[in-house]
PDB file of C-alpha atoms and ligand atoms in Angstrom:
ATOM      1  CA  VAL A   1      32.817   2.778  -8.255  1.00  0.00           C
ATOM      2  CA  PRO A   2      35.718   3.713  -5.986  1.00  0.00           C
ATOM      3  CA  ALA A   3      38.778   1.487  -6.272  1.00  0.00           C
ATOM      4  CA  ASP A   4      38.696   0.696  -2.566  1.00  0.00           C
ATOM      5  CA  ALA A   5      35.023  -0.248  -2.539  1.00  0.00           C
ATOM      6  CA  PRO A   6      34.324  -3.474  -0.718  1.00  0.00           C
ATOM      7  CA  LYS A   7      33.182  -6.429  -2.759  1.00  0.00           C
ATOM      8  CA  PRO A   8      29.427  -6.088  -3.334  1.00  0.00           C
ATOM      9  CA  ALA A   9      27.421  -8.072  -0.841  1.00  0.00           C
ATOM     10  CA  SER A  10      24.913  -9.303  -3.369  1.00  0.00           C
ATOM     11  CA  PRO A  11      24.530  -9.535  -7.130  1.00  0.00           C
ATOM     12  CA  GLN A  12      21.788  -6.878  -6.889  1.00  0.00           C
ATOM     13  CA  ILE A  13      24.099  -4.376  -5.229  1.00  0.00           C
ATOM     14  CA  GLY A  14      26.888  -5.324  -7.619  1.00  0.00           C
ATOM     15  CA  ALA A  15      24.593  -4.689 -10.584  1.00  0.00           C
ATOM     16  CA  ARG A  16      23.519  -1.358  -9.157  1.00  0.00           C
ATOM     17  CA  LEU A  17      27.105  -0.243  -8.608  1.00  0.00           C
ATOM     18  CA  ALA A  18      28.048  -1.338 -12.093  1.00  0.00           C
ATOM     19  CA  ARG A  19      25.382   0.962 -13.458  1.00  0.00           C
ATOM     20  CA  VAL A  20      26.765   3.932 -11.551  1.00  0.00           C
ATOM     21  CA  ARG A  21      28.752   6.282 -13.715  1.00  0.00           C
ATOM     22  CA  GLN A  22      30.443   9.438 -12.646  1.00  0.00           C
ATOM     23  CA  ARG A  23      29.217  11.435 -15.618  1.00  0.00           C
ATOM     24  CA  ASP A  24      26.697  11.351 -18.416  1.00  0.00           C
ATOM     25  CA  THR A  25      24.175   9.431 -16.362  1.00  0.00           C
ATOM     26  CA  ALA A  26      20.706   8.884 -17.804  1.00  0.00           C
ATOM     27  CA  ALA A  27      19.347  11.619 -15.522  1.00  0.00           C
ATOM     28  CA  GLU A  28      22.023  14.075 -16.681  1.00  0.00           C
ATOM     29  CA  LEU A  29      21.420  13.317 -20.329  1.00  0.00           C
ATOM     30  CA  ALA A  30      17.647  13.704 -19.877  1.00  0.00           C
ATOM     31  CA  LEU A  31      18.078  17.067 -18.157  1.00  0.00           C
ATOM     32  CA  ARG A  32      20.566  18.279 -20.756  1.00  0.00           C
ATOM     33  CA  SER A  33      18.322  17.321 -23.614  1.00  0.00           C
ATOM     34  CA  GLU A  34      15.351  19.048 -21.965  1.00  0.00           C
ATOM     35  CA  LEU A  35      17.416  22.209 -21.427  1.00  0.00           C
ATOM     36  CA  HIS A  36      18.583  22.100 -25.024  1.00  0.00           C
ATOM     37  CA  ARG A  37      15.015  21.622 -26.239  1.00  0.00           C
ATOM     38  CA  ARG A  38      14.093  24.794 -24.350  1.00  0.00           C
ATOM     39  CA  GLY A  39      16.794  26.700 -26.156  1.00  0.00           C
ATOM     40  CA  LEU A  40      19.276  26.928 -23.298  1.00  0.00           C
ATOM     41  CA  ARG A  41      22.945  26.613 -24.155  1.00  0.00           C
ATOM     42  CA  TYR A  42      25.462  25.509 -21.571  1.00  0.00           C
ATOM     43  CA  ARG A  43      28.734  23.800 -20.936  1.00  0.00           C
ATOM     44  CA  VAL A  44      29.054  20.294 -19.604  1.00  0.00           C
ATOM     45  CA  ASN A  45      31.282  18.865 -16.899  1.00  0.00           C
ATOM     46  CA  VAL A  46      33.137  22.000 -16.009  1.00  0.00           C
ATOM     47  CA  ALA A  47      34.843  23.026 -12.786  1.00  0.00           C
ATOM     48  CA  PRO A  48      33.421  26.539 -12.282  1.00  0.00           C
ATOM     49  CA  LEU A  49      36.024  27.722  -9.792  1.00  0.00           C
ATOM     50  CA  PRO A  50      39.644  27.997 -10.860  1.00  0.00           C
ATOM     51  CA  GLY A  51      41.845  25.769  -8.770  1.00  0.00           C
ATOM     52  CA  VAL A  52      38.938  23.882  -7.212  1.00  0.00           C
ATOM     53  CA  ARG A  53      38.483  20.422  -8.607  1.00  0.00           C
ATOM     54  CA  ARG A  54      34.721  20.220  -8.319  1.00  0.00           C
ATOM     55  CA  ARG A  55      32.972  19.692 -11.618  1.00  0.00           C
ATOM     56  CA  ALA A  56      29.403  20.708 -12.164  1.00  0.00           C
ATOM     57  CA  ASP A  57      27.342  18.652 -14.584  1.00  0.00           C
ATOM     58  CA  VAL A  58      25.881  21.647 -16.422  1.00  0.00           C
ATOM     59  CA  VAL A  59      27.327  25.150 -16.260  1.00  0.00           C
ATOM     60  CA  PHE A  60      26.092  28.533 -17.459  1.00  0.00           C
ATOM     61  CA  PRO A  61      29.267  30.611 -17.207  1.00  0.00           C
ATOM     62  CA  ARG A  62      27.754  34.006 -18.001  1.00  0.00           C
ATOM     63  CA  ALA A  63      24.784  33.602 -15.648  1.00  0.00           C
ATOM     64  CA  ARG A  64      27.084  31.964 -13.093  1.00  0.00           C
ATOM     65  CA  VAL A  65      24.814  29.010 -12.531  1.00  0.00           C
ATOM     66  CA  ALA A  66      26.182  25.574 -11.715  1.00  0.00           C
ATOM     67  CA  VAL A  67      23.896  22.562 -11.954  1.00  0.00           C
ATOM     68  CA  PHE A  68      24.518  19.224 -10.306  1.00  0.00           C
ATOM     69  CA  VAL A  69      22.486  16.119 -10.999  1.00  0.00           C
ATOM     70  CA  ASP A  70      22.879  14.071  -7.844  1.00  0.00           C
ATOM     71  CA  GLY A  71      22.512  10.315  -7.944  1.00  0.00           C
ATOM     72  CA  CYS A  72      20.090   9.134  -5.274  1.00  0.00           C
ATOM     73  CA  PHE A  73      22.388   6.445  -3.923  1.00  0.00           C
ATOM     74  CA  TRP A  74      25.746   8.225  -3.917  1.00  0.00           C
ATOM     75  CA  HIS A  75      24.435  11.562  -2.698  1.00  0.00           C
ATOM     76  CA  GLY A  76      22.110  10.258  -0.011  1.00  0.00           C
ATOM     77  CA  CYS A  77      18.702  11.204  -1.410  1.00  0.00           C
ATOM     78  CA  PRO A  78      16.349  11.255   1.601  1.00  0.00           C
ATOM     79  CA  GLU A  79      13.707   9.420  -0.412  1.00  0.00           C
ATOM     80  CA  HIS A  80      15.857   6.748  -2.000  1.00  0.00           C
ATOM     81  CA  VAL A  81      19.096   6.278  -0.158  1.00  0.00           C
ATOM     82  CA  THR A  82      19.518   2.638   0.797  1.00  0.00           C
ATOM     83  CA  TRP A  83      22.236   1.772   3.233  1.00  0.00           C
ATOM     84  CA  PRO A  84      23.993  -1.460   2.303  1.00  0.00           C
ATOM     85  CA  THR A  85      24.012  -3.768   5.322  1.00  0.00           C
ATOM     86  CA  SER A  86      27.269  -5.417   4.382  1.00  0.00           C
ATOM     87  CA  ASN A  87      30.292  -3.168   5.008  1.00  0.00           C
ATOM     88  CA  ALA A  88      27.755  -0.750   6.453  1.00  0.00           C
ATOM     89  CA  ALA A  89      30.290   1.513   8.141  1.00  0.00           C
ATOM     90  CA  TRP A  90      32.337   1.923   4.969  1.00  0.00           C
ATOM     91  CA  TRP A  91      29.248   2.807   2.938  1.00  0.00           C
ATOM     92  CA  ARG A  92      27.890   5.203   5.531  1.00  0.00           C
ATOM     93  CA  GLU A  93      31.189   7.039   5.669  1.00  0.00           C
ATOM     94  CA  LYS A  94      31.391   7.119   1.877  1.00  0.00           C
ATOM     95  CA  ILE A  95      27.889   8.466   1.321  1.00  0.00           C
ATOM     96  CA  GLU A  96      27.985  10.889   4.240  1.00  0.00           C
ATOM     97  CA  GLY A  97      31.359  12.086   2.977  1.00  0.00           C
ATOM     98  CA  ASN A  98      29.818  12.767  -0.431  1.00  0.00           C
ATOM     99  CA  VAL A  99      27.008  14.760   1.170  1.00  0.00           C
ATOM    100  CA  ARG A 100      29.461  16.840   3.220  1.00  0.00           C
ATOM    101  CA  ARG A 101      31.501  17.488   0.095  1.00  0.00           C
ATOM    102  CA  ASP A 102      28.363  18.558  -1.781  1.00  0.00           C
ATOM    103  CA  ARG A 103      27.496  21.085   0.898  1.00  0.00           C
ATOM    104  CA  ASP A 104      31.079  22.345   0.924  1.00  0.00           C
ATOM    105  CA  THR A 105      30.967  22.715  -2.875  1.00  0.00           C
ATOM    106  CA  ASP A 106      27.706  24.670  -2.605  1.00  0.00           C
ATOM    107  CA  ARG A 107      29.222  26.988  -0.033  1.00  0.00           C
ATOM    108  CA  ARG A 108      32.370  27.642  -2.074  1.00  0.00           C
ATOM    109  CA  LEU A 109      30.390  28.374  -5.217  1.00  0.00           C
ATOM    110  CA  GLU A 110      27.933  30.641  -3.432  1.00  0.00           C
ATOM    111  CA  GLU A 111      30.760  32.538  -1.786  1.00  0.00           C
ATOM    112  CA  ALA A 112      32.210  33.113  -5.251  1.00  0.00           C
ATOM    113  CA  GLY A 113      28.902  34.523  -6.488  1.00  0.00           C
ATOM    114  CA  TRP A 114      27.524  31.427  -8.203  1.00  0.00           C
ATOM    115  CA  ARG A 115      24.043  30.038  -7.946  1.00  0.00           C
ATOM    116  CA  VAL A 116      23.846  26.321  -7.354  1.00  0.00           C
ATOM    117  CA  VAL A 117      20.999  24.167  -8.594  1.00  0.00           C
ATOM    118  CA  ARG A 118      20.866  20.594  -7.373  1.00  0.00           C
ATOM    119  CA  VAL A 119      18.569  18.169  -9.109  1.00  0.00           C
ATOM    120  CA  TRP A 120      17.951  14.669  -7.823  1.00  0.00           C
ATOM    121  CA  GLU A 121      18.340  11.813 -10.231  1.00  0.00           C
ATOM    122  CA  HIS A 122      14.724  10.825  -9.486  1.00  0.00           C
ATOM    123  CA  GLU A 123      13.223  14.196 -10.458  1.00  0.00           C
ATOM    124  CA  PRO A 124      11.488  14.453 -13.826  1.00  0.00           C
ATOM    125  CA  PRO A 125      13.676  16.366 -16.310  1.00  0.00           C
ATOM    126  CA  GLY A 126      10.965  18.990 -16.723  1.00  0.00           C
ATOM    127  CA  ALA A 127      11.074  19.886 -13.022  1.00  0.00           C
ATOM    128  CA  GLY A 128      14.848  20.127 -13.067  1.00  0.00           C
ATOM    129  CA  ALA A 129      14.758  22.264 -16.193  1.00  0.00           C
ATOM    130  CA  ASP A 130      12.221  24.594 -14.537  1.00  0.00           C
ATOM    131  CA  ALA A 131      14.590  25.104 -11.602  1.00  0.00           C
ATOM    132  CA  VAL A 132      17.491  25.776 -13.956  1.00  0.00           C
ATOM    133  CA  GLU A 133      15.467  28.267 -15.982  1.00  0.00           C
ATOM    134  CA  ARG A 134      14.551  30.115 -12.810  1.00  0.00           C
ATOM    135  CA  ALA A 135      18.190  30.234 -11.744  1.00  0.00           C
ATOM    136  CA  VAL A 136      19.427  31.576 -15.059  1.00  0.00           C
ATOM    137  CA  GLY A 137      16.691  34.204 -14.924  1.00  0.00           C
ATOM    138  CA  ARG A 138      14.661  33.040 -17.871  1.00  0.00           C
ATOM    139  CA  ARG A 139      11.424  32.726 -15.942  1.00  0.00           C
TER     140      ARG A 139
HETATM  141 ZN1   ZN B   1      15.892  10.010  -5.021  1.00  0.00          ZN
END
């Protein structure tokens, strides 16, 4: 949770924010374990581009594939984003800023010859792993 985040408007929102972690989320761990089960080996939490502080959740350096597991709330999932009504402008700017940054990250990586795979937190790990396998050229 960002340091300048407004006080949560309700205990429900507060509880949700408390569950948010920047790395090693349940969805990331599930995807990683599925990839590992399929025999894929990768690096975790790596910034693929030198000098660019954007970390991918799962990275295949040789295949040049960067995988991001995007949390539905923070990354504005069209199916699950919920806009807090309290401090609405702050939250909208925050989430829309994250989405813009994601697209900018994609563009920078693609320009540098990387393939980007984005997996939503809500997707079953098997579906995410299928997309990763396709990107690394295994199927
Ligand atoms: Zn979602």
